Coordinates of C-alpha atoms in Angstrom, one line a residue:
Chain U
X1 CA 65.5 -39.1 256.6
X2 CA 63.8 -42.5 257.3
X3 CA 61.7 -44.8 255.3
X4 CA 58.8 -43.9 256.2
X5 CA 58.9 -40.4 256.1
X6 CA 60.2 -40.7 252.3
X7 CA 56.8 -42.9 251.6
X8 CA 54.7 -40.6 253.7
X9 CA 56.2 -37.8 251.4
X10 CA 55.7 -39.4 248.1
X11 CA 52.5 -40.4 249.0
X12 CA 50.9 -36.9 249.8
X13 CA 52.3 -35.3 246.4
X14 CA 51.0 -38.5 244.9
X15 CA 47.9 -36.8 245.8
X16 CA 48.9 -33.8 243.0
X17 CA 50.0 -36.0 240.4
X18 CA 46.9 -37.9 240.4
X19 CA 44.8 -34.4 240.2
X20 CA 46.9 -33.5 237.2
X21 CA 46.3 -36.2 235.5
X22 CA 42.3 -36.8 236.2
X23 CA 41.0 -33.7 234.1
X24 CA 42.9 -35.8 231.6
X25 CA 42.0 -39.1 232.1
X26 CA 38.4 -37.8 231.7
X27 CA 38.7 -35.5 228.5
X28 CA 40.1 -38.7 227.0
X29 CA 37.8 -41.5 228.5
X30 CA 34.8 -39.5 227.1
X31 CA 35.5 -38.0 224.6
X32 CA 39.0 -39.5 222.9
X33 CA 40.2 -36.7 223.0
X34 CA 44.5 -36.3 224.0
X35 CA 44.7 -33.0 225.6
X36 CA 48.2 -32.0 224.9
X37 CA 47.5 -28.7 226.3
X38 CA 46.8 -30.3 230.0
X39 CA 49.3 -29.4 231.8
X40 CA 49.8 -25.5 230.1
X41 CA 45.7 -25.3 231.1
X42 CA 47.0 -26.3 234.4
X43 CA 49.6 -23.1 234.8
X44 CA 47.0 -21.1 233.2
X45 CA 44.8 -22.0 236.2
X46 CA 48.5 -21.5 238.4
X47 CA 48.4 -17.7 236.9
X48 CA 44.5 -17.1 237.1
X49 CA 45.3 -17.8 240.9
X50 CA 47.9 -15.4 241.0
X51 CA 46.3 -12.7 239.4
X52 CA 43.3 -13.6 242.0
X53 CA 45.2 -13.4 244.8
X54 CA 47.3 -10.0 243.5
X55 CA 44.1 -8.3 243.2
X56 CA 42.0 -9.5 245.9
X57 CA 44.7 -9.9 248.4
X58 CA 42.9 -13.1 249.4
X59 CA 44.8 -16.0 250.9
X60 CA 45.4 -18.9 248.1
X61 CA 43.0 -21.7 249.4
X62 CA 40.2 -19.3 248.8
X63 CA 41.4 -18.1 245.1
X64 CA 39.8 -21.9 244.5
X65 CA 36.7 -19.7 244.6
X66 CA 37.3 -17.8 241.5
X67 CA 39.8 -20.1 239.6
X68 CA 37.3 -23.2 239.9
X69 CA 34.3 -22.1 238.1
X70 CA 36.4 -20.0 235.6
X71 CA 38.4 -22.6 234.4
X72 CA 35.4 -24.5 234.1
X73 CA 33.5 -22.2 231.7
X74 CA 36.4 -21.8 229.9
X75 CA 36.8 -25.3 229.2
X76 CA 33.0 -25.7 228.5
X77 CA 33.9 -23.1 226.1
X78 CA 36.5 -24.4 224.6
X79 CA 35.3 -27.5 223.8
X80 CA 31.9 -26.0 222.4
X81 CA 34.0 -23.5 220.2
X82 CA 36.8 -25.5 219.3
X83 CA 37.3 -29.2 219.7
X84 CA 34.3 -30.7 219.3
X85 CA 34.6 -29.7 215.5
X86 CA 37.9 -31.8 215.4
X87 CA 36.2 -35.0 217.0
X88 CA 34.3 -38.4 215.8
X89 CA 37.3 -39.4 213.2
X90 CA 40.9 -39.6 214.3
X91 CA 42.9 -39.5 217.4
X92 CA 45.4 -36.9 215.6
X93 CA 43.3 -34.1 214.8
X94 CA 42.5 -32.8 218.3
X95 CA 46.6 -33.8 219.3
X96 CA 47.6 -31.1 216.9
X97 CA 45.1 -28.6 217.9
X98 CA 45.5 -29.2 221.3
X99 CA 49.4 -29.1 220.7
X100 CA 48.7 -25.7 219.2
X101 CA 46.9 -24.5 222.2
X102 CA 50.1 -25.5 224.3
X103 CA 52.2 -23.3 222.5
X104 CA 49.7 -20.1 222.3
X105 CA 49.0 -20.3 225.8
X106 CA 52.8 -21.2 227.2
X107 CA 53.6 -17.9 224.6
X108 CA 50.3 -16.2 225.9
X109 CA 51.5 -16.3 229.5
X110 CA 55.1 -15.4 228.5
X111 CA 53.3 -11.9 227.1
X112 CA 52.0 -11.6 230.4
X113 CA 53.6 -12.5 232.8
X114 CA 57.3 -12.7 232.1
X115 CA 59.5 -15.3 232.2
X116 CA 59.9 -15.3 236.1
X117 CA 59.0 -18.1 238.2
X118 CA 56.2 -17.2 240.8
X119 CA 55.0 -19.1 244.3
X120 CA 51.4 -18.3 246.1
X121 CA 52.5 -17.4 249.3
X122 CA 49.9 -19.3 251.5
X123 CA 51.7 -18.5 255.1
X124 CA 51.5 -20.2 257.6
X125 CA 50.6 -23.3 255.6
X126 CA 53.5 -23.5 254.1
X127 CA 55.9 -24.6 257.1
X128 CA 52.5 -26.2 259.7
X129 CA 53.2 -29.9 259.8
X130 CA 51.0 -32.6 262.3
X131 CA 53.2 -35.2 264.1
X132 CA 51.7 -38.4 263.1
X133 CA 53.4 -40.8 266.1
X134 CA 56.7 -42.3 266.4
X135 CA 58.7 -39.4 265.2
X136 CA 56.5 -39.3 261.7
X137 CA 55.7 -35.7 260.6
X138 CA 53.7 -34.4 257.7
X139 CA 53.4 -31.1 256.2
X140 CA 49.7 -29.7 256.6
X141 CA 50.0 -28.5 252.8
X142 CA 51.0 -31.7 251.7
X143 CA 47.6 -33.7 253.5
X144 CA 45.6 -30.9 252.6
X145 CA 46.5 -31.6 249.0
X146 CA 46.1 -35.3 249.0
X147 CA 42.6 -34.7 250.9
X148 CA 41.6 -32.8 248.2
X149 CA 42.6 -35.1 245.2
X150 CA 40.3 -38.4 247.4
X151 CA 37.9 -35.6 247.3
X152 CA 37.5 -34.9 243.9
X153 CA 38.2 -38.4 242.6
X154 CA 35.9 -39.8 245.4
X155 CA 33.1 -37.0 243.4
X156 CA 34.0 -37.9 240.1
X157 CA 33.7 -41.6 241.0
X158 CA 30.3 -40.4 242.5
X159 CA 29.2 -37.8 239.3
X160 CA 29.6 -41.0 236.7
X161 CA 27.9 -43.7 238.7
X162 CA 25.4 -42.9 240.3
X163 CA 23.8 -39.2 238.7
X164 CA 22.0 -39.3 235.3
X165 CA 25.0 -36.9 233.8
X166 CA 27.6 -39.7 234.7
X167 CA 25.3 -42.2 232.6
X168 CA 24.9 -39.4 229.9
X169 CA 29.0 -39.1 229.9
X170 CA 29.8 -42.4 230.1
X171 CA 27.0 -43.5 227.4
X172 CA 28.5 -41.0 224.6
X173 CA 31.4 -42.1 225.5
X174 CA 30.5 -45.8 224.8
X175 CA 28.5 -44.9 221.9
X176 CA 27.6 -41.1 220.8
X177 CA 25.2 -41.6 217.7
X178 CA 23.0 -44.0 220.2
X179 CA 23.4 -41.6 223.1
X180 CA 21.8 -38.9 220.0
X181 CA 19.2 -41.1 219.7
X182 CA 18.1 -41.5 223.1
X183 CA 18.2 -37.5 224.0
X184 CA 21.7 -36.7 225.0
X185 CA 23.2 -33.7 223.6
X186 CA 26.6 -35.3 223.0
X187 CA 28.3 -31.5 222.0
X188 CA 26.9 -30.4 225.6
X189 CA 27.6 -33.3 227.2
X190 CA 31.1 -32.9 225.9
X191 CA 31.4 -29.2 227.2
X192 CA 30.2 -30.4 230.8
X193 CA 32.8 -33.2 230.5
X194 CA 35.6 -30.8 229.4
X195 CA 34.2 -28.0 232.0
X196 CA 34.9 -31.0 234.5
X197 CA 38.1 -31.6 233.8
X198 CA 39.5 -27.9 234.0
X199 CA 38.2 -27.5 237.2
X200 CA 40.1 -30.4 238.6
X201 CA 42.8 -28.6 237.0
X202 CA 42.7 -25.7 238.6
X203 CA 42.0 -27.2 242.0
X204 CA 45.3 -28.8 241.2
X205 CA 46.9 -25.6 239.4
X206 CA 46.0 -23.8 243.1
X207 CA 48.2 -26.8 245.1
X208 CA 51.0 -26.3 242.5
X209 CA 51.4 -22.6 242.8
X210 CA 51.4 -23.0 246.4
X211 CA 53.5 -26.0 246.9
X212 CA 56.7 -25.0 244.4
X213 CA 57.4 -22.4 241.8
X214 CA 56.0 -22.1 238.4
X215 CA 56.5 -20.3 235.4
X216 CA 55.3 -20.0 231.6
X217 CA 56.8 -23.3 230.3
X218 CA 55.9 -25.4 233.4
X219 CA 53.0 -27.2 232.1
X220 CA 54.5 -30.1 229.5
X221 CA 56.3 -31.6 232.7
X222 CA 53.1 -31.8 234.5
X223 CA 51.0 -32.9 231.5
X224 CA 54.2 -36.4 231.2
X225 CA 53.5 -36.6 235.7
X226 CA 49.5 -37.0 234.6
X227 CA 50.2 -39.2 231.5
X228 CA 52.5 -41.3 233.7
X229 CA 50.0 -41.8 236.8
X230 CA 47.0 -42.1 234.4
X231 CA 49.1 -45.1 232.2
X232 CA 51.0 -46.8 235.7
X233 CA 47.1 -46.6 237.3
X234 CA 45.6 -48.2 234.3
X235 CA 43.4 -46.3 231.4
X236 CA 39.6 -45.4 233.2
X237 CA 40.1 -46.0 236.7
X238 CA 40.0 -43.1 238.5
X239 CA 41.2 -45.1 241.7
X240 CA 44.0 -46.4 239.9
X241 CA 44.9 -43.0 238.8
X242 CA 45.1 -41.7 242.8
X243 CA 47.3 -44.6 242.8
X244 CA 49.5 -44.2 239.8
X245 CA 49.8 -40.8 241.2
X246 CA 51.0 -41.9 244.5
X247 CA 53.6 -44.6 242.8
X248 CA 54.9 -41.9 240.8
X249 CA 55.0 -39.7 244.1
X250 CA 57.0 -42.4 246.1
X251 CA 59.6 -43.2 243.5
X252 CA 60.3 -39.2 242.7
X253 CA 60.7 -38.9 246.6
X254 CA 62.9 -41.9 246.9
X255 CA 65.2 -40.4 243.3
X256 CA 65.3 -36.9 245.3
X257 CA 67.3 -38.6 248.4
X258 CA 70.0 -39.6 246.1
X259 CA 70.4 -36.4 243.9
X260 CA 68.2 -33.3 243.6
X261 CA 68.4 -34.4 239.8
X262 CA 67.5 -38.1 240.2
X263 CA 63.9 -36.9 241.3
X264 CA 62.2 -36.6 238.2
X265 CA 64.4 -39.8 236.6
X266 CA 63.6 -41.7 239.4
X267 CA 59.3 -41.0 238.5
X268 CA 60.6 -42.0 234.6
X269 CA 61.9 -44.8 235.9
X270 CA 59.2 -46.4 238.0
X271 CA 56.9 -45.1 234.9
X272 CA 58.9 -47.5 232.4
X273 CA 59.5 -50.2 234.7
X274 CA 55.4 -50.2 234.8
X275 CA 55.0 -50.3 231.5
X276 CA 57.5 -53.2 230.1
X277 CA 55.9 -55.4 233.1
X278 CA 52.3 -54.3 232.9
X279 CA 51.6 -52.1 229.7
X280 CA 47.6 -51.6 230.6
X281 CA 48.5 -50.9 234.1
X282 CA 47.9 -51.9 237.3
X283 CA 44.4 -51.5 237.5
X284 CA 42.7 -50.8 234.2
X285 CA 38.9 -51.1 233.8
X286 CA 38.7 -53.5 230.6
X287 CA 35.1 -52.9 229.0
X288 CA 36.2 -53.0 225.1
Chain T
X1 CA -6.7 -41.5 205.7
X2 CA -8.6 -38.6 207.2
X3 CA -6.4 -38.0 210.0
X4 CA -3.2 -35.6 209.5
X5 CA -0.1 -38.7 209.7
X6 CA 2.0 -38.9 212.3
X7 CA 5.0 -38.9 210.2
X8 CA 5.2 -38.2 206.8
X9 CA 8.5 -38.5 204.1
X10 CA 8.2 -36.9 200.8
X11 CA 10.6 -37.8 198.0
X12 CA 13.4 -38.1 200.7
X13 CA 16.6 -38.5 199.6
X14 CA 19.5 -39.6 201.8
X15 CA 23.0 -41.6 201.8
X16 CA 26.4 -41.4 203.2
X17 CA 28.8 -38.9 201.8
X18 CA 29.0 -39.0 197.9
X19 CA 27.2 -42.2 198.1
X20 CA 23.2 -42.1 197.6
X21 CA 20.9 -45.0 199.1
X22 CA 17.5 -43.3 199.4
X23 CA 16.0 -41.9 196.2
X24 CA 12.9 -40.9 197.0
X25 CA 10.8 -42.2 199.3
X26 CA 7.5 -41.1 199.8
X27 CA 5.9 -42.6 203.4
X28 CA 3.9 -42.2 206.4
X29 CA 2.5 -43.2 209.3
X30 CA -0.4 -42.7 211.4
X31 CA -0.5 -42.2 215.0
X32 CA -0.8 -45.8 217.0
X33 CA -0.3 -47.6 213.4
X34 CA 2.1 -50.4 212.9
X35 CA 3.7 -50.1 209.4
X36 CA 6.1 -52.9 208.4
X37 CA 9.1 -52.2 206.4
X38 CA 10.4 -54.8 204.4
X39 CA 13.2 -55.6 201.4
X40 CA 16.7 -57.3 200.8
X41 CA 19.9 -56.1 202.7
X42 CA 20.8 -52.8 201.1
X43 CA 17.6 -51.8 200.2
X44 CA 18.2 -48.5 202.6
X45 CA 15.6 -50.0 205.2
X46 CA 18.1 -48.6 208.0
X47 CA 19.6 -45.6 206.5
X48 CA 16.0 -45.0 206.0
X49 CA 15.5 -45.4 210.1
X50 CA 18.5 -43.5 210.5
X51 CA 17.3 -40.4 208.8
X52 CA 14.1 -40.3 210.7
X53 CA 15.9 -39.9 213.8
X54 CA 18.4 -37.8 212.5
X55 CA 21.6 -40.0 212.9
X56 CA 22.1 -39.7 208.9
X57 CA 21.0 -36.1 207.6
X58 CA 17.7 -35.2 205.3
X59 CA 17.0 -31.6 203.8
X60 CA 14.6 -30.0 205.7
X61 CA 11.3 -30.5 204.6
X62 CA 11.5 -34.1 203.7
X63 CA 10.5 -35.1 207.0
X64 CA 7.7 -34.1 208.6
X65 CA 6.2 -35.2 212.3
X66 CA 3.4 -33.6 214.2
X67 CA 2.9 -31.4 211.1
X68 CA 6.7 -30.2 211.9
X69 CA 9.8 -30.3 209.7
X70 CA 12.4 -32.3 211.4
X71 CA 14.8 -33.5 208.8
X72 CA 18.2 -32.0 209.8
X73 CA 17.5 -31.5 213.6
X74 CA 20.5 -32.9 215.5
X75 CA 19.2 -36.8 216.4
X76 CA 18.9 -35.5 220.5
X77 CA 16.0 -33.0 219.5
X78 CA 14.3 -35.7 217.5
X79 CA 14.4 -38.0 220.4
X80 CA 12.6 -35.2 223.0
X81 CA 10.0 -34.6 220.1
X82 CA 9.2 -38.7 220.5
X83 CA 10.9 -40.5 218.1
X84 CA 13.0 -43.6 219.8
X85 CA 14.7 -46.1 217.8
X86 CA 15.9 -49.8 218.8
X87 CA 18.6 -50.1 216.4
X88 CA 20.2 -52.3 214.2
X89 CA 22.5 -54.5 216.1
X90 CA 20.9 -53.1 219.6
X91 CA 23.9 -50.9 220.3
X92 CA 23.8 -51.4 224.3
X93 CA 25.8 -49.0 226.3
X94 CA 28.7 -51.4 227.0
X95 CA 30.0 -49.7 230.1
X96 CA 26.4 -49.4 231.6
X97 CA 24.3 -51.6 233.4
X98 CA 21.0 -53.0 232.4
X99 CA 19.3 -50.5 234.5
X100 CA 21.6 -47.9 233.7
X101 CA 20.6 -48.5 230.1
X102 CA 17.2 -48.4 230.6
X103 CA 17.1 -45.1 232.6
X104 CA 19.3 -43.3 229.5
X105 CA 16.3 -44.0 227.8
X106 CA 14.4 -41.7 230.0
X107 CA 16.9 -38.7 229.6
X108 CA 14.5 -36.8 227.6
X109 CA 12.0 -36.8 230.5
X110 CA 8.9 -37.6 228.1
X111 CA 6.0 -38.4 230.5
X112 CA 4.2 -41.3 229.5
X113 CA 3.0 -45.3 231.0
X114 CA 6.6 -46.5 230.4
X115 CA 8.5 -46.5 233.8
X116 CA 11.3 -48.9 234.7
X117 CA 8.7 -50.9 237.0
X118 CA 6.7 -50.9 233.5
X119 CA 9.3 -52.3 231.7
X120 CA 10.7 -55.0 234.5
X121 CA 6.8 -55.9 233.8
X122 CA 7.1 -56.4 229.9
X123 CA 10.4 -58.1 230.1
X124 CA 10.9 -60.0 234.1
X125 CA 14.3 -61.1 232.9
X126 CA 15.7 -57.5 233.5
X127 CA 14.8 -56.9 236.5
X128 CA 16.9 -60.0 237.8
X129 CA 20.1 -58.8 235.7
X130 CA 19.5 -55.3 236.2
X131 CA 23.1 -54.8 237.5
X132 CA 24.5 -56.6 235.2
X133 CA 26.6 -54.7 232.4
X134 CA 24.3 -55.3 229.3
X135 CA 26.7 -56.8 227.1
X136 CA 27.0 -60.0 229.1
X137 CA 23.3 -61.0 228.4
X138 CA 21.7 -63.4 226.0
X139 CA 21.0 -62.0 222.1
X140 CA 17.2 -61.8 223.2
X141 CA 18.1 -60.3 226.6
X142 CA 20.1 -57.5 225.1
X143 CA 16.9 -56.8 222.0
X144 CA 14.7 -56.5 225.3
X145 CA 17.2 -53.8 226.8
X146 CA 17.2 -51.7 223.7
X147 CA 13.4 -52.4 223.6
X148 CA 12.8 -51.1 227.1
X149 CA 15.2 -48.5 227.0
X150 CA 13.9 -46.8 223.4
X151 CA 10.2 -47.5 225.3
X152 CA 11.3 -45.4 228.6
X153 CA 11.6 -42.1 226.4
X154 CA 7.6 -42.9 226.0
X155 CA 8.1 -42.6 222.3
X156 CA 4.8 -41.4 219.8
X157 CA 7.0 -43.5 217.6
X158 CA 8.9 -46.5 217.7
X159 CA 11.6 -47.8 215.2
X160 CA 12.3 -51.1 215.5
X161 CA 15.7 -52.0 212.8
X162 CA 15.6 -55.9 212.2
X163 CA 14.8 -57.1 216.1
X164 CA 14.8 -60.7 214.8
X165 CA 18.3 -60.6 213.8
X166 CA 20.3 -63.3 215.0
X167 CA 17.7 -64.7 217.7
X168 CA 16.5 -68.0 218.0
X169 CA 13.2 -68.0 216.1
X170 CA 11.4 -69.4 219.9
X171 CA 13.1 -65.7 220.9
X172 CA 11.8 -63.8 218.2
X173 CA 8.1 -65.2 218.9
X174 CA 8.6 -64.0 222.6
X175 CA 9.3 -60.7 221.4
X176 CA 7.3 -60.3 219.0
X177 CA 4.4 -61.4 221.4
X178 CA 4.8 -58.2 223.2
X179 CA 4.4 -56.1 220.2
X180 CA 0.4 -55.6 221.3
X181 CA 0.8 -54.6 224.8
X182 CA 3.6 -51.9 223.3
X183 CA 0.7 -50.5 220.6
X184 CA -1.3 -50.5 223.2
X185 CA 0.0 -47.6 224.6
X186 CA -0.6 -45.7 221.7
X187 CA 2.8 -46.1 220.4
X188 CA 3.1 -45.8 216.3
X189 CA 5.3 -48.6 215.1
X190 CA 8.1 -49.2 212.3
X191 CA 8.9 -52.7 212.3
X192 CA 12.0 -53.5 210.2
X193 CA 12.4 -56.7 209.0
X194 CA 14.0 -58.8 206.3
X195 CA 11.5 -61.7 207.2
X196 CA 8.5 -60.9 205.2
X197 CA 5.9 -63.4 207.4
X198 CA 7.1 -62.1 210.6
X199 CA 6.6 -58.6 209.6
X200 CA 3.5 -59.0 207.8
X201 CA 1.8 -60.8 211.0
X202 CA 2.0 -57.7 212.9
X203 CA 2.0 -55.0 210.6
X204 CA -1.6 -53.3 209.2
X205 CA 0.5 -51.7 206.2
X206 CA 3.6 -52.4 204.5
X207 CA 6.2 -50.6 202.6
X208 CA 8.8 -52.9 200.6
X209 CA 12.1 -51.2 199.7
X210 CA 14.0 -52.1 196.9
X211 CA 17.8 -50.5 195.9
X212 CA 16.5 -47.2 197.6
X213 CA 13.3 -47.1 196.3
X214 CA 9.6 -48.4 197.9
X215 CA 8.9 -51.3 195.4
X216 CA 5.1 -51.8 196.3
X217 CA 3.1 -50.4 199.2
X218 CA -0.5 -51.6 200.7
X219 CA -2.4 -53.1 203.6
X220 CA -0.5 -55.9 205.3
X221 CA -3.4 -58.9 204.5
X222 CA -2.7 -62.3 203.7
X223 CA -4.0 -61.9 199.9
X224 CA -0.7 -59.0 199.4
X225 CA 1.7 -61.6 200.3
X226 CA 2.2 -63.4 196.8
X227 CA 2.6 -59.7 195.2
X228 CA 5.0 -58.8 198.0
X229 CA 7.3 -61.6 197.4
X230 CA 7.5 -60.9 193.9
X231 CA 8.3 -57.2 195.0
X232 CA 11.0 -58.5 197.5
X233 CA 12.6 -60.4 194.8
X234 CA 12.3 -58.2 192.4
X235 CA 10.5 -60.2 189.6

């Protein structure tokens, strides 16, 4: 395998990493809040599709349909019910309940599901690649997934600057008692923000299932992959995060052509190397 | 006073946790009236401010406005019912824009003269740094952006915590010289201050807070202003 086809690779499930890790770049930007149980919401989302697909007999793309707003009202949900009554003080608070709600759900799914990995079956997408020019291929799956995650960062980018909600987030997030004060229901706002963030999570929980296996204990590797392209990218930049993602990508896909096992080391790696040169990141949006 | 006030306290007690600072204050406000608030730091001037838009929490029927309880109302429903506050420190958005700032203010959709274009009109400056992010402003440019943004909600009443502090006193007389054209559009005023002349020349009443409690109380004329000092100090 040449070069280029090893970057084009990385690249395009850069594209997943940086999905994973928006819905938590955003529940912390706005709201401080460490969402342990990220990448657990994200098989949730995996299963939900599943379940869709089972009964509906629907292809996999189109379970976005279903899983989408779901996720997101159970995350407006959640975040009405449950976690805004553990903000405003410390950082720790909502890390234990959130680390709760890893466990419960990963234990949850176990109940459910079994312990048996599972794959969407999308057909025909799985094996369809495009030649790109001069012997270059790439999966369809693959640029489908990264043209989603420009998609939904290129939206989020759009929601926070340039629609009143994106002011509304981004002010409570500056400053919530003088966001109170000037009309913004910092408890909804927080419920929309949450809301958001699931539904990038289960656009991203759909690409999983469909792109490699999953089962009840898959999410804490996913939730270190967004932690790792959200910290290389740099806190609050959404841009950087698509690009933290793609780093990430690129160094797992360069590991996996020594050893199947030096994949995931090889991500670690780059991840480190990032953070004892540039420990805010490549691009972080410095405000404070 | 014939008229019902606009906003009335009675015996309102407030403070932060275990920790007391209001103990009692009775006060109120007419519609379009400027009332003055003055006393020492710690006198509970702004946890006083606080409670009336609900940042710091009141029993119920302390606070009255329109004829309507409000005390305990989360500080967002306060704001749609028209009370706006510049506070203390002017608490820009730091990640927003000047504009940006300015059309928060307007997330309770109050109709009313105050548009952006009306507030580019009171204050020029903001128009030319309107993309700026607030924070890299001047002292009096930033008071003007929480000026312009508590104004955009169209507010029936304006709290104003201390705009003087830390401006140049050639600043302070600029803003303060657009206090008249804010009345003016029927606005009910609570000016804040710890500067007893600057408060006085724009007030037509006066409260003067002392350790949590209003010391003295009247009309704002030049013959009060011996009395008042000798309230503020506590002799």
């Amino acid at each position: 395998m040449d070069v280029a086809a090893i970057l084009v690779q990385g690249a395009l499930l850069g594209g997943l990493y940086a999905m994973f890790a928006t819905g938590l770049s955003l529940s912390f930007g706005v709201m401080r809040l460490v969402n342990i149980a990220h990448g657990d919401l994200i098989v949730l989302g995996a299963y939900a599709a599943l379940t869709t697909v089972n009964i509906t007999g629907v292809h996999p793309l189109l379970s976005l349909v279903v899983v989408v707003p779901l996720m997101a009202l159970f995350g407006y949900a959640l975040q009405r019910g449950v976690l805004n009554g553990v903000l405003g003080g410390d950082l720790l608070p909502p890390v234990l309940v959130t680390f709760g709600f890893s466990i419960i759900i990963q234990n949850a799914l176990l109940e459910v599901y079994s312990a048996d990995a599972r794959r969407l079956q999308s057909g025909w997408l799985e094996t369809a690649s495009v030649n790109l020019g001069g012997g270059l291929t790439a999966g369809v799956l693959p640029m489908l997934m990264f043209a989603a995650a420009v998609l939904v960062i290129g939206g989020l980018q759009a929601l926070l600057y340039r629609t009143e909600m994106g002011r509304a987030l981004r002010g409570a997030s500056d400053d919530p008692v003088t966001a109170g004060t000037v009309g913004v229901n910092t408890r909804h706002i927080y419920g929309l923000a949450m809301a958001i963030a699931l539904a990038v999570a289960a656009i991203a929980a759909v690409f999983l299932a469909m792109r490699a296996t999953f089962d009840p204990s898959a999410g804490p590797v996913r939730l270190l992959f967004a932690f790792e392209a959200v910290i290389i990218g740099g806190m609050g930049n959404l841009w950087g995060t698509l690009v933290g993602g793609i780093i990430l990508g690129i160094a797992q896909s360069i590991g996996a052509q020594f050893d199947a096992k030096a994949q995931i080391l090889a991500g670690h790696l780059a991840f480190l190397l990032v953070l004892l040169l540039r420990p805010e990141g490549l691009f972080p949006r410095t405000r404070d | 006073m014939s008229a019902p006030p606009l906003l009335e306290t009675k015996s309102l007690k407030a403070g932060y946790g275990d920790f007391p600072v209001l103990f009692g204050i009775d006060f109120s406000i007419a519609a379009g009236e400027t009332v003055a608030i003055i006393g020492a730091n710690g006198a509970g001037k702004t946890t006083f401010l606080r409670c009336l838009a609900g940042v710091v929490p009141a029993a119920r029927a302390q606070v009255t406005f329109e004829g309507e309880p409000i005390a305990g109302l989360p500080s967002h429903r306060i704001a749609e019912r028209g009370i706006a506050m510049v506070p203390e420190g002017r608490c820009l958005f730091r990640s927003l824009a000047v504009e940006e700032n300015l059309l928060l203010g307007r997330y309770t959709r109050r109709p009313g003269p105050w548009t952006l274009d009306a507030i580019y009109d009171l204050f020029p400056v903001l128009k030319e740094r309107r993309r700026q992010p607030g924070t890299t402003l001047s002292g009096g440019q930033q008071q003007m952006v929480a000026i312009g943004r508590a104004l955009m909600a169209n507010p029936r009443l304006l709290l104003c915590d201390e705009i003087s502090l830390g401006l140049a006193p050639i600043v302070i007389k600029d803003l303060y010289a657009k206090l008249p054209r804010i009345r003016s559009g029927g606005t009910a005023l609570v000016i804040v201050e710890q500067d007893i002349n600057l408060a006085l020349s724009v007030a037509e009443r006066f409260y003067c807070f002392q350790e949590g409690r209003i010391s003295l109380t009247g009309p704002a004329s030049a013959a009060e202003r011996e009395r008042v000092v000798a309230a503020y100090l506590g002799v």
